[in-house]
Amino acid sequence: MTESSSVPTIGVFDSGFGGLTVLRALIALAPQAHYSFIGDTARLPYGSKSRRTIARYAAQSARFLVEEEGADYLVIACNTASALALEDIRAAVPSSVSVIGVIEPGAQAARRASKTGDVLVIATDATVHSHAYAAACRTQGLRTLEKACPLLVPLVEEGWVTPSTLNEPLAPQTASAPPQLAVTAEVVRIYLEELSTEAAAEGLNPDTLVLGCTHYPLLKPIIERVLPAGTKIIDSAQSTASELVMYLCRDLGAPPKPAPTDPILRFFATDSVEKFERLGSRFLGRPVGNVQLVDLGG
Ligand code: DGL
């Protein structure tokens, strides 16, 4: 925060566009902050990479947000980077910068939602193999079963999701429904059926599904259709935003006030700004413009 201004700058980082779902929740809860978002689109996906590579890439983005954009807080709006590189990110920036990941808030939201104490998690390969969700859920007293769903990120990136925006209920299936949507729905169905068979084999009685990847909220209407009625779906965006507000209240001594004007948003990407603007608005739920191309190095 600059001395002349009490308006904090929040740096938000993702490997791609998915973290814009988290930015959307942040803006809703803390609309008066300034936000700088970087999507490391040139190096996406992180979910199939090694811990060392993910940590190196994530630390570069974190430094960019702090050194170039003056971020006072960092929100790691990427489950894979939060699961594997949170400590590396903290080590890469001054200790005065609060770094918030999405895993702990997601596990806390799952605990609030689950009555049976058994929770399913879907995520990228790297997140699942880190077992970060299992560990965070265990501290919340929950049992978990995690499943990697590596086909889902490319389907979302390709735009093979519900035609318009986040959380819109899926129209009844008709002959005119786009065939791309049917492909995505089938992939989701196969993953979730496998997961529920594995859960039954392990004697779990899950009532909650954690979307452990920031791309998955765009699949929520499709996922809802496949899950047993009454299953709760956790998108950690909301609880991450609440955690940020907690930090803001702690540091500024007051909850954020509603902004009279639109929040100040700055966007950066490491690859095609055109694609970022086009796909990004779906994730953010408002137009994404003036995206600047940055080179974070190797
Ligand atoms: N942002 C990543 C996550 O939330 C998904 C995309 C990727 O694999 O880089 O896990």
Short mmCIF file of C-alpha atoms and ligand atoms in Angstrom, two decimals:
data_model
loop_
_atom_site.label_atom_id
_atom_site.label_comp_id
_atom_site.label_asym_id
_atom_site.label_seq_id
_atom_site.Cartn_x
_atom_site.Cartn_y
_atom_site.Cartn_z
CA MET A 1 0.00 0.00 0.00
CA THR A 2 1.41 3.44 -0.85
CA GLU A 3 1.55 5.93 2.02
CA SER A 4 -0.75 8.35 0.23
CA SER A 5 -3.42 5.74 -0.34
CA SER A 6 -5.19 3.23 1.87
CA VAL A 7 -6.47 1.36 -1.16
CA PRO A 8 -4.69 -1.98 -1.24
CA THR A 9 -3.42 -3.59 -4.42
CA ILE A 10 -4.29 -7.25 -4.67
CA GLY A 11 -2.15 -9.33 -7.02
CA VAL A 12 -3.99 -12.35 -8.35
CA PHE A 13 -2.15 -15.11 -10.14
CA ASP A 14 -3.19 -18.17 -12.14
CA SER A 15 -1.58 -20.37 -14.74
CA GLY A 16 -4.30 -19.22 -17.13
CA PHE A 17 -7.82 -17.81 -17.15
CA GLY A 18 -9.43 -20.01 -14.49
CA GLY A 19 -8.30 -17.76 -11.65
CA LEU A 20 -10.59 -15.08 -13.04
CA THR A 21 -13.40 -17.00 -11.28
CA VAL A 22 -11.58 -16.22 -8.03
CA LEU A 23 -11.04 -12.58 -9.08
CA ARG A 24 -14.77 -12.36 -9.69
CA ALA A 25 -15.48 -13.45 -6.11
CA LEU A 26 -12.82 -11.07 -4.77
CA ILE A 27 -14.33 -8.10 -6.59
CA ALA A 28 -17.77 -8.97 -5.22
CA LEU A 29 -16.51 -8.98 -1.62
CA ALA A 30 -13.79 -6.30 -1.78
CA PRO A 31 -14.80 -4.02 -4.66
CA GLN A 32 -12.77 -1.02 -3.58
CA ALA A 33 -9.35 -2.64 -3.92
CA HIS A 34 -7.11 -2.36 -6.96
CA TYR A 35 -6.53 -5.67 -8.71
CA SER A 36 -3.71 -6.84 -10.96
CA PHE A 37 -4.22 -10.26 -12.47
CA ILE A 38 -1.61 -12.27 -14.32
CA GLY A 39 -2.35 -15.45 -16.26
CA ASP A 40 0.77 -17.41 -17.22
CA THR A 41 -1.00 -18.60 -20.35
CA ALA A 42 2.21 -19.32 -22.28
CA ARG A 43 3.16 -22.03 -19.81
CA LEU A 44 -0.29 -23.46 -18.99
CA PRO A 45 -1.04 -26.19 -18.02
CA TYR A 46 0.78 -26.32 -14.70
CA GLY A 47 -1.26 -29.37 -13.71
CA SER A 48 0.90 -31.80 -15.67
CA LYS A 49 4.27 -30.33 -14.63
CA SER A 50 6.73 -31.15 -11.85
CA ARG A 51 6.73 -29.40 -8.47
CA ARG A 52 10.06 -27.74 -9.23
CA THR A 53 8.86 -26.23 -12.51
CA ILE A 54 5.54 -25.11 -11.03
CA ALA A 55 7.37 -23.44 -8.12
CA ARG A 56 9.77 -21.62 -10.48
CA TYR A 57 6.99 -20.36 -12.74
CA ALA A 58 4.73 -19.34 -9.84
CA ALA A 59 7.54 -17.47 -8.08
CA GLN A 60 8.21 -15.45 -11.26
CA SER A 61 4.56 -14.37 -11.47
CA ALA A 62 4.48 -13.54 -7.77
CA ARG A 63 7.58 -11.35 -8.10
CA PHE A 64 6.10 -9.61 -11.12
CA LEU A 65 2.94 -8.72 -9.19
CA VAL A 66 4.85 -7.44 -6.19
CA GLU A 67 7.79 -5.71 -7.90
CA GLU A 68 6.07 -4.31 -11.02
CA GLU A 69 2.50 -3.89 -9.81
CA GLY A 70 3.11 -3.08 -6.14
CA ALA A 71 0.85 -5.85 -4.83
CA ASP A 72 0.30 -5.71 -1.05
CA TYR A 73 -1.48 -9.08 -1.03
CA LEU A 74 -1.15 -12.07 -3.32
CA VAL A 75 -4.01 -14.42 -4.04
CA ILE A 76 -2.79 -17.63 -5.66
CA ALA A 77 -5.90 -18.32 -7.70
CA CYS A 78 -4.53 -21.60 -9.01
CA ASN A 79 -5.06 -24.85 -7.14
CA THR A 80 -1.96 -26.46 -8.62
CA ALA A 81 0.35 -23.60 -7.59
CA SER A 82 -1.36 -23.37 -4.18
CA ALA A 83 -0.95 -27.12 -3.64
CA LEU A 84 2.68 -27.38 -4.70
CA ALA A 85 4.32 -23.99 -4.43
CA LEU A 86 2.75 -21.85 -1.70
CA GLU A 87 5.89 -21.86 0.45
CA ASP A 88 8.12 -21.13 -2.59
CA ILE A 89 5.89 -18.18 -3.47
CA ARG A 90 6.05 -16.85 0.10
CA ALA A 91 9.84 -17.16 0.01
CA ALA A 92 10.00 -15.25 -3.31
CA VAL A 93 8.31 -12.08 -2.02
CA PRO A 94 8.88 -9.80 1.01
CA SER A 95 7.38 -11.13 4.24
CA SER A 96 5.15 -8.01 4.42
CA VAL A 97 3.12 -9.41 1.49
CA SER A 98 0.33 -11.75 2.66
CA VAL A 99 0.02 -14.77 0.38
CA ILE A 100 -3.34 -16.53 0.25
CA GLY A 101 -3.85 -19.86 -1.50
CA VAL A 102 -7.10 -21.60 -2.43
CA ILE A 103 -6.63 -25.02 -0.78
CA GLU A 104 -7.22 -24.17 2.90
CA PRO A 105 -10.28 -21.99 2.19
CA GLY A 106 -11.66 -24.79 -0.02
CA ALA A 107 -11.19 -27.39 2.72
CA GLN A 108 -12.84 -25.09 5.28
CA ALA A 109 -15.81 -24.57 2.97
CA ALA A 110 -16.07 -28.35 2.51
CA ARG A 111 -16.18 -28.82 6.28
CA ARG A 112 -19.01 -26.30 6.58
CA ALA A 113 -20.93 -28.01 3.76
CA SER A 114 -20.50 -31.70 4.56
CA LYS A 115 -22.80 -33.52 6.95
CA THR A 116 -21.32 -36.99 6.41
CA GLY A 117 -17.70 -35.84 6.74
CA ASP A 118 -16.79 -37.57 3.47
CA VAL A 119 -15.70 -35.34 0.60
CA LEU A 120 -14.69 -35.90 -3.02
CA VAL A 121 -12.09 -33.71 -4.74
CA ILE A 122 -11.46 -33.37 -8.47
CA ALA A 123 -8.33 -31.55 -9.62
CA THR A 124 -5.32 -31.62 -11.91
CA ASP A 125 -2.78 -34.46 -11.81
CA ALA A 126 -0.23 -32.40 -9.91
CA THR A 127 -2.74 -31.23 -7.28
CA VAL A 128 -4.05 -34.75 -6.71
CA HIS A 129 -0.58 -36.27 -6.44
CA SER A 130 0.45 -33.60 -3.93
CA HIS A 131 -2.47 -34.71 -1.69
CA ALA A 132 -2.68 -31.11 -0.50
CA TYR A 133 -6.48 -31.31 -0.38
CA ALA A 134 -6.45 -34.61 1.52
CA ALA A 135 -4.11 -33.05 4.09
CA ALA A 136 -6.10 -29.81 4.40
CA CYS A 137 -9.38 -31.74 4.66
CA ARG A 138 -7.91 -34.09 7.28
CA THR A 139 -7.16 -31.09 9.50
CA GLN A 140 -10.84 -30.18 9.13
CA GLY A 141 -11.82 -33.70 10.28
CA LEU A 142 -12.91 -34.81 6.81
CA ARG A 143 -12.17 -37.99 4.86
CA THR A 144 -11.44 -37.42 1.18
CA LEU A 145 -11.07 -39.21 -2.09
CA GLU A 146 -9.19 -37.27 -4.80
CA LYS A 147 -9.32 -37.81 -8.54
CA ALA A 148 -7.26 -36.28 -11.31
CA CYS A 149 -9.38 -35.19 -14.30
CA PRO A 150 -6.74 -34.05 -16.82
CA LEU A 151 -9.13 -33.79 -19.77
CA LEU A 152 -11.25 -31.08 -18.17
CA VAL A 153 -8.85 -28.12 -18.41
CA PRO A 154 -8.36 -28.48 -22.20
CA LEU A 155 -12.14 -28.76 -22.70
CA VAL A 156 -12.71 -25.53 -20.76
CA GLU A 157 -9.80 -23.80 -22.53
CA GLU A 158 -11.36 -24.82 -25.82
CA GLY A 159 -14.61 -23.15 -24.76
CA TRP A 160 -16.54 -26.47 -24.80
CA VAL A 161 -18.63 -25.38 -21.85
CA THR A 162 -22.10 -23.95 -21.34
CA PRO A 163 -22.65 -21.29 -23.97
CA SER A 164 -22.82 -18.22 -21.78
CA THR A 165 -21.74 -17.59 -18.25
CA LEU A 166 -20.83 -19.18 -14.98
CA ASN A 167 -23.52 -20.82 -12.83
CA GLU A 168 -26.17 -20.60 -15.50
CA PRO A 169 -28.42 -23.67 -15.24
CA LEU A 170 -27.97 -26.07 -18.11
CA ALA A 171 -30.87 -26.03 -20.56
CA PRO A 172 -32.58 -29.40 -21.05
CA GLN A 173 -30.70 -31.58 -23.54
CA THR A 174 -32.15 -31.11 -26.99
CA ALA A 175 -31.21 -32.25 -30.44
CA SER A 176 -29.97 -28.70 -31.09
CA ALA A 177 -27.55 -28.68 -28.13
CA PRO A 178 -24.00 -28.11 -29.41
CA PRO A 179 -22.21 -31.46 -29.88
CA GLN A 180 -19.13 -30.02 -28.13
CA LEU A 181 -21.18 -29.70 -24.94
CA ALA A 182 -22.24 -33.33 -25.21
CA VAL A 183 -18.57 -34.37 -25.40
CA THR A 184 -17.72 -32.38 -22.27
CA ALA A 185 -20.77 -33.74 -20.46
CA GLU A 186 -19.75 -37.30 -21.32
CA VAL A 187 -16.18 -36.79 -20.09
CA VAL A 188 -17.49 -35.29 -16.84
CA ARG A 189 -19.93 -38.18 -16.43
CA ILE A 190 -17.20 -40.81 -16.88
CA TYR A 191 -14.85 -39.15 -14.37
CA LEU A 192 -17.57 -38.67 -11.75
CA GLU A 193 -18.94 -42.19 -12.14
CA GLU A 194 -15.44 -43.62 -11.70
CA LEU A 195 -15.00 -41.46 -8.63
CA SER A 196 -18.27 -42.53 -7.10
CA THR A 197 -17.45 -46.25 -7.74
CA GLU A 198 -14.06 -45.76 -6.05
CA ALA A 199 -15.75 -43.96 -3.13
CA ALA A 200 -18.22 -46.82 -2.65
CA ALA A 201 -15.36 -49.36 -2.76
CA GLU A 202 -13.63 -47.42 0.03
CA GLY A 203 -16.78 -47.32 2.14
CA LEU A 204 -17.17 -43.54 1.87
CA ASN A 205 -20.50 -41.77 1.94
CA PRO A 206 -19.66 -38.47 0.23
CA ASP A 207 -22.13 -35.60 0.14
CA THR A 208 -19.77 -32.86 -1.09
CA LEU A 209 -17.60 -32.38 -4.17
CA VAL A 210 -14.71 -29.89 -4.13
CA LEU A 211 -13.83 -28.31 -7.47
CA GLY A 212 -10.08 -28.38 -6.90
CA CYS A 213 -9.17 -26.51 -10.06
CA THR A 214 -10.03 -22.96 -10.98
CA HIS A 215 -11.23 -24.01 -14.44
CA TYR A 216 -13.93 -26.30 -13.10
CA PRO A 217 -16.49 -23.69 -11.97
CA LEU A 218 -17.28 -23.25 -15.66
CA LEU A 219 -18.35 -26.89 -15.70
CA LYS A 220 -20.59 -26.55 -12.65
CA PRO A 221 -23.91 -26.76 -14.53
CA ILE A 222 -22.72 -29.94 -16.25
CA ILE A 223 -21.33 -31.43 -13.03
CA GLU A 224 -24.58 -30.70 -11.17
CA ARG A 225 -26.50 -32.71 -13.70
CA VAL A 226 -24.36 -35.81 -13.12
CA LEU A 227 -24.09 -35.73 -9.32
CA PRO A 228 -26.70 -37.30 -7.03
CA ALA A 229 -29.32 -34.71 -6.04
CA GLY A 230 -28.38 -32.78 -2.93
CA THR A 231 -24.61 -33.11 -3.37
CA LYS A 232 -22.94 -29.85 -2.44
CA ILE A 233 -20.40 -28.38 -4.81
CA ILE A 234 -17.53 -26.34 -3.36
CA ASP A 235 -15.84 -23.73 -5.47
CA SER A 236 -13.09 -22.30 -3.27
CA ALA A 237 -13.36 -18.87 -4.95
CA GLN A 238 -15.92 -17.68 -2.42
CA SER A 239 -14.08 -18.83 0.68
CA THR A 240 -10.77 -17.51 -0.67
CA ALA A 241 -12.40 -14.11 -1.13
CA SER A 242 -13.68 -14.23 2.46
CA GLU A 243 -10.16 -15.03 3.65
CA LEU A 244 -8.79 -12.00 1.80
CA VAL A 245 -11.44 -9.79 3.44
CA MET A 246 -10.30 -11.12 6.82
CA TYR A 247 -6.75 -10.01 6.04
CA LEU A 248 -7.99 -6.60 4.84
CA CYS A 249 -10.03 -6.10 8.01
CA ARG A 250 -7.03 -7.12 10.11
CA ASP A 251 -4.68 -4.70 8.33
CA LEU A 252 -7.01 -1.78 7.55
CA GLY A 253 -9.18 -2.08 10.64
CA ALA A 254 -12.45 -2.03 8.69
CA PRO A 255 -14.33 -4.17 6.21
CA PRO A 256 -14.20 -2.94 2.59
CA LYS A 257 -16.85 -0.40 1.65
CA PRO A 258 -18.85 -0.75 -1.56
CA ALA A 259 -17.18 1.16 -4.40
CA PRO A 260 -19.11 4.00 -6.08
CA THR A 261 -17.40 3.14 -9.37
CA ASP A 262 -16.06 0.04 -11.07
CA PRO A 263 -12.96 -1.45 -9.41
CA ILE A 264 -9.57 -0.78 -10.98
CA LEU A 265 -8.52 -3.92 -12.83
CA ARG A 266 -5.26 -4.54 -14.68
CA PHE A 267 -4.69 -7.72 -16.66
CA PHE A 268 -1.50 -9.37 -17.85
CA ALA A 269 -0.89 -12.54 -19.83
CA THR A 270 2.22 -14.29 -21.05
CA ASP A 271 0.62 -15.38 -24.35
CA SER A 272 -2.11 -14.22 -26.77
CA VAL A 273 -3.86 -11.20 -25.28
CA GLU A 274 -6.67 -11.63 -27.81
CA LYS A 275 -7.49 -15.13 -26.50
CA PHE A 276 -7.23 -13.88 -22.92
CA GLU A 277 -9.75 -11.11 -23.61
CA ARG A 278 -12.13 -13.45 -25.44
CA LEU A 279 -12.11 -16.37 -22.97
CA GLY A 280 -11.39 -14.29 -19.89
CA SER A 281 -14.71 -12.46 -19.93
CA ARG A 282 -16.48 -15.80 -19.55
CA PHE A 283 -14.59 -16.55 -16.38
CA LEU A 284 -14.84 -13.03 -14.97
CA GLY A 285 -18.45 -12.40 -15.95
CA ARG A 286 -17.59 -8.93 -17.28
CA PRO A 287 -15.54 -7.70 -20.23
CA VAL A 288 -11.81 -8.23 -19.92
CA GLY A 289 -9.94 -5.52 -21.81
CA ASN A 290 -6.52 -3.91 -22.15
CA VAL A 291 -4.64 -7.12 -21.43
CA GLN A 292 -0.90 -6.50 -21.55
CA LEU A 293 1.57 -9.08 -22.78
CA VAL A 294 4.47 -9.75 -20.41
CA ASP A 295 7.58 -11.89 -20.65
CA LEU A 296 8.45 -13.53 -17.35
CA GLY A 297 11.61 -15.15 -18.67
CA GLY A 298 12.32 -18.87 -18.97
N1 DGL B 1 -5.11 -23.24 -12.73
C1 DGL B 1 -4.91 -24.67 -12.61
C2 DGL B 1 -5.53 -25.14 -11.30
O1 DGL B 1 -6.36 -24.49 -10.70
C3 DGL B 1 -5.52 -25.42 -13.77
C4 DGL B 1 -4.84 -25.20 -15.10
C5 DGL B 1 -3.44 -25.77 -15.17
O2 DGL B 1 -3.26 -27.00 -15.15
O3 DGL B 1 -2.52 -24.96 -15.26
O4 DGL B 1 -5.17 -26.21 -10.85
#
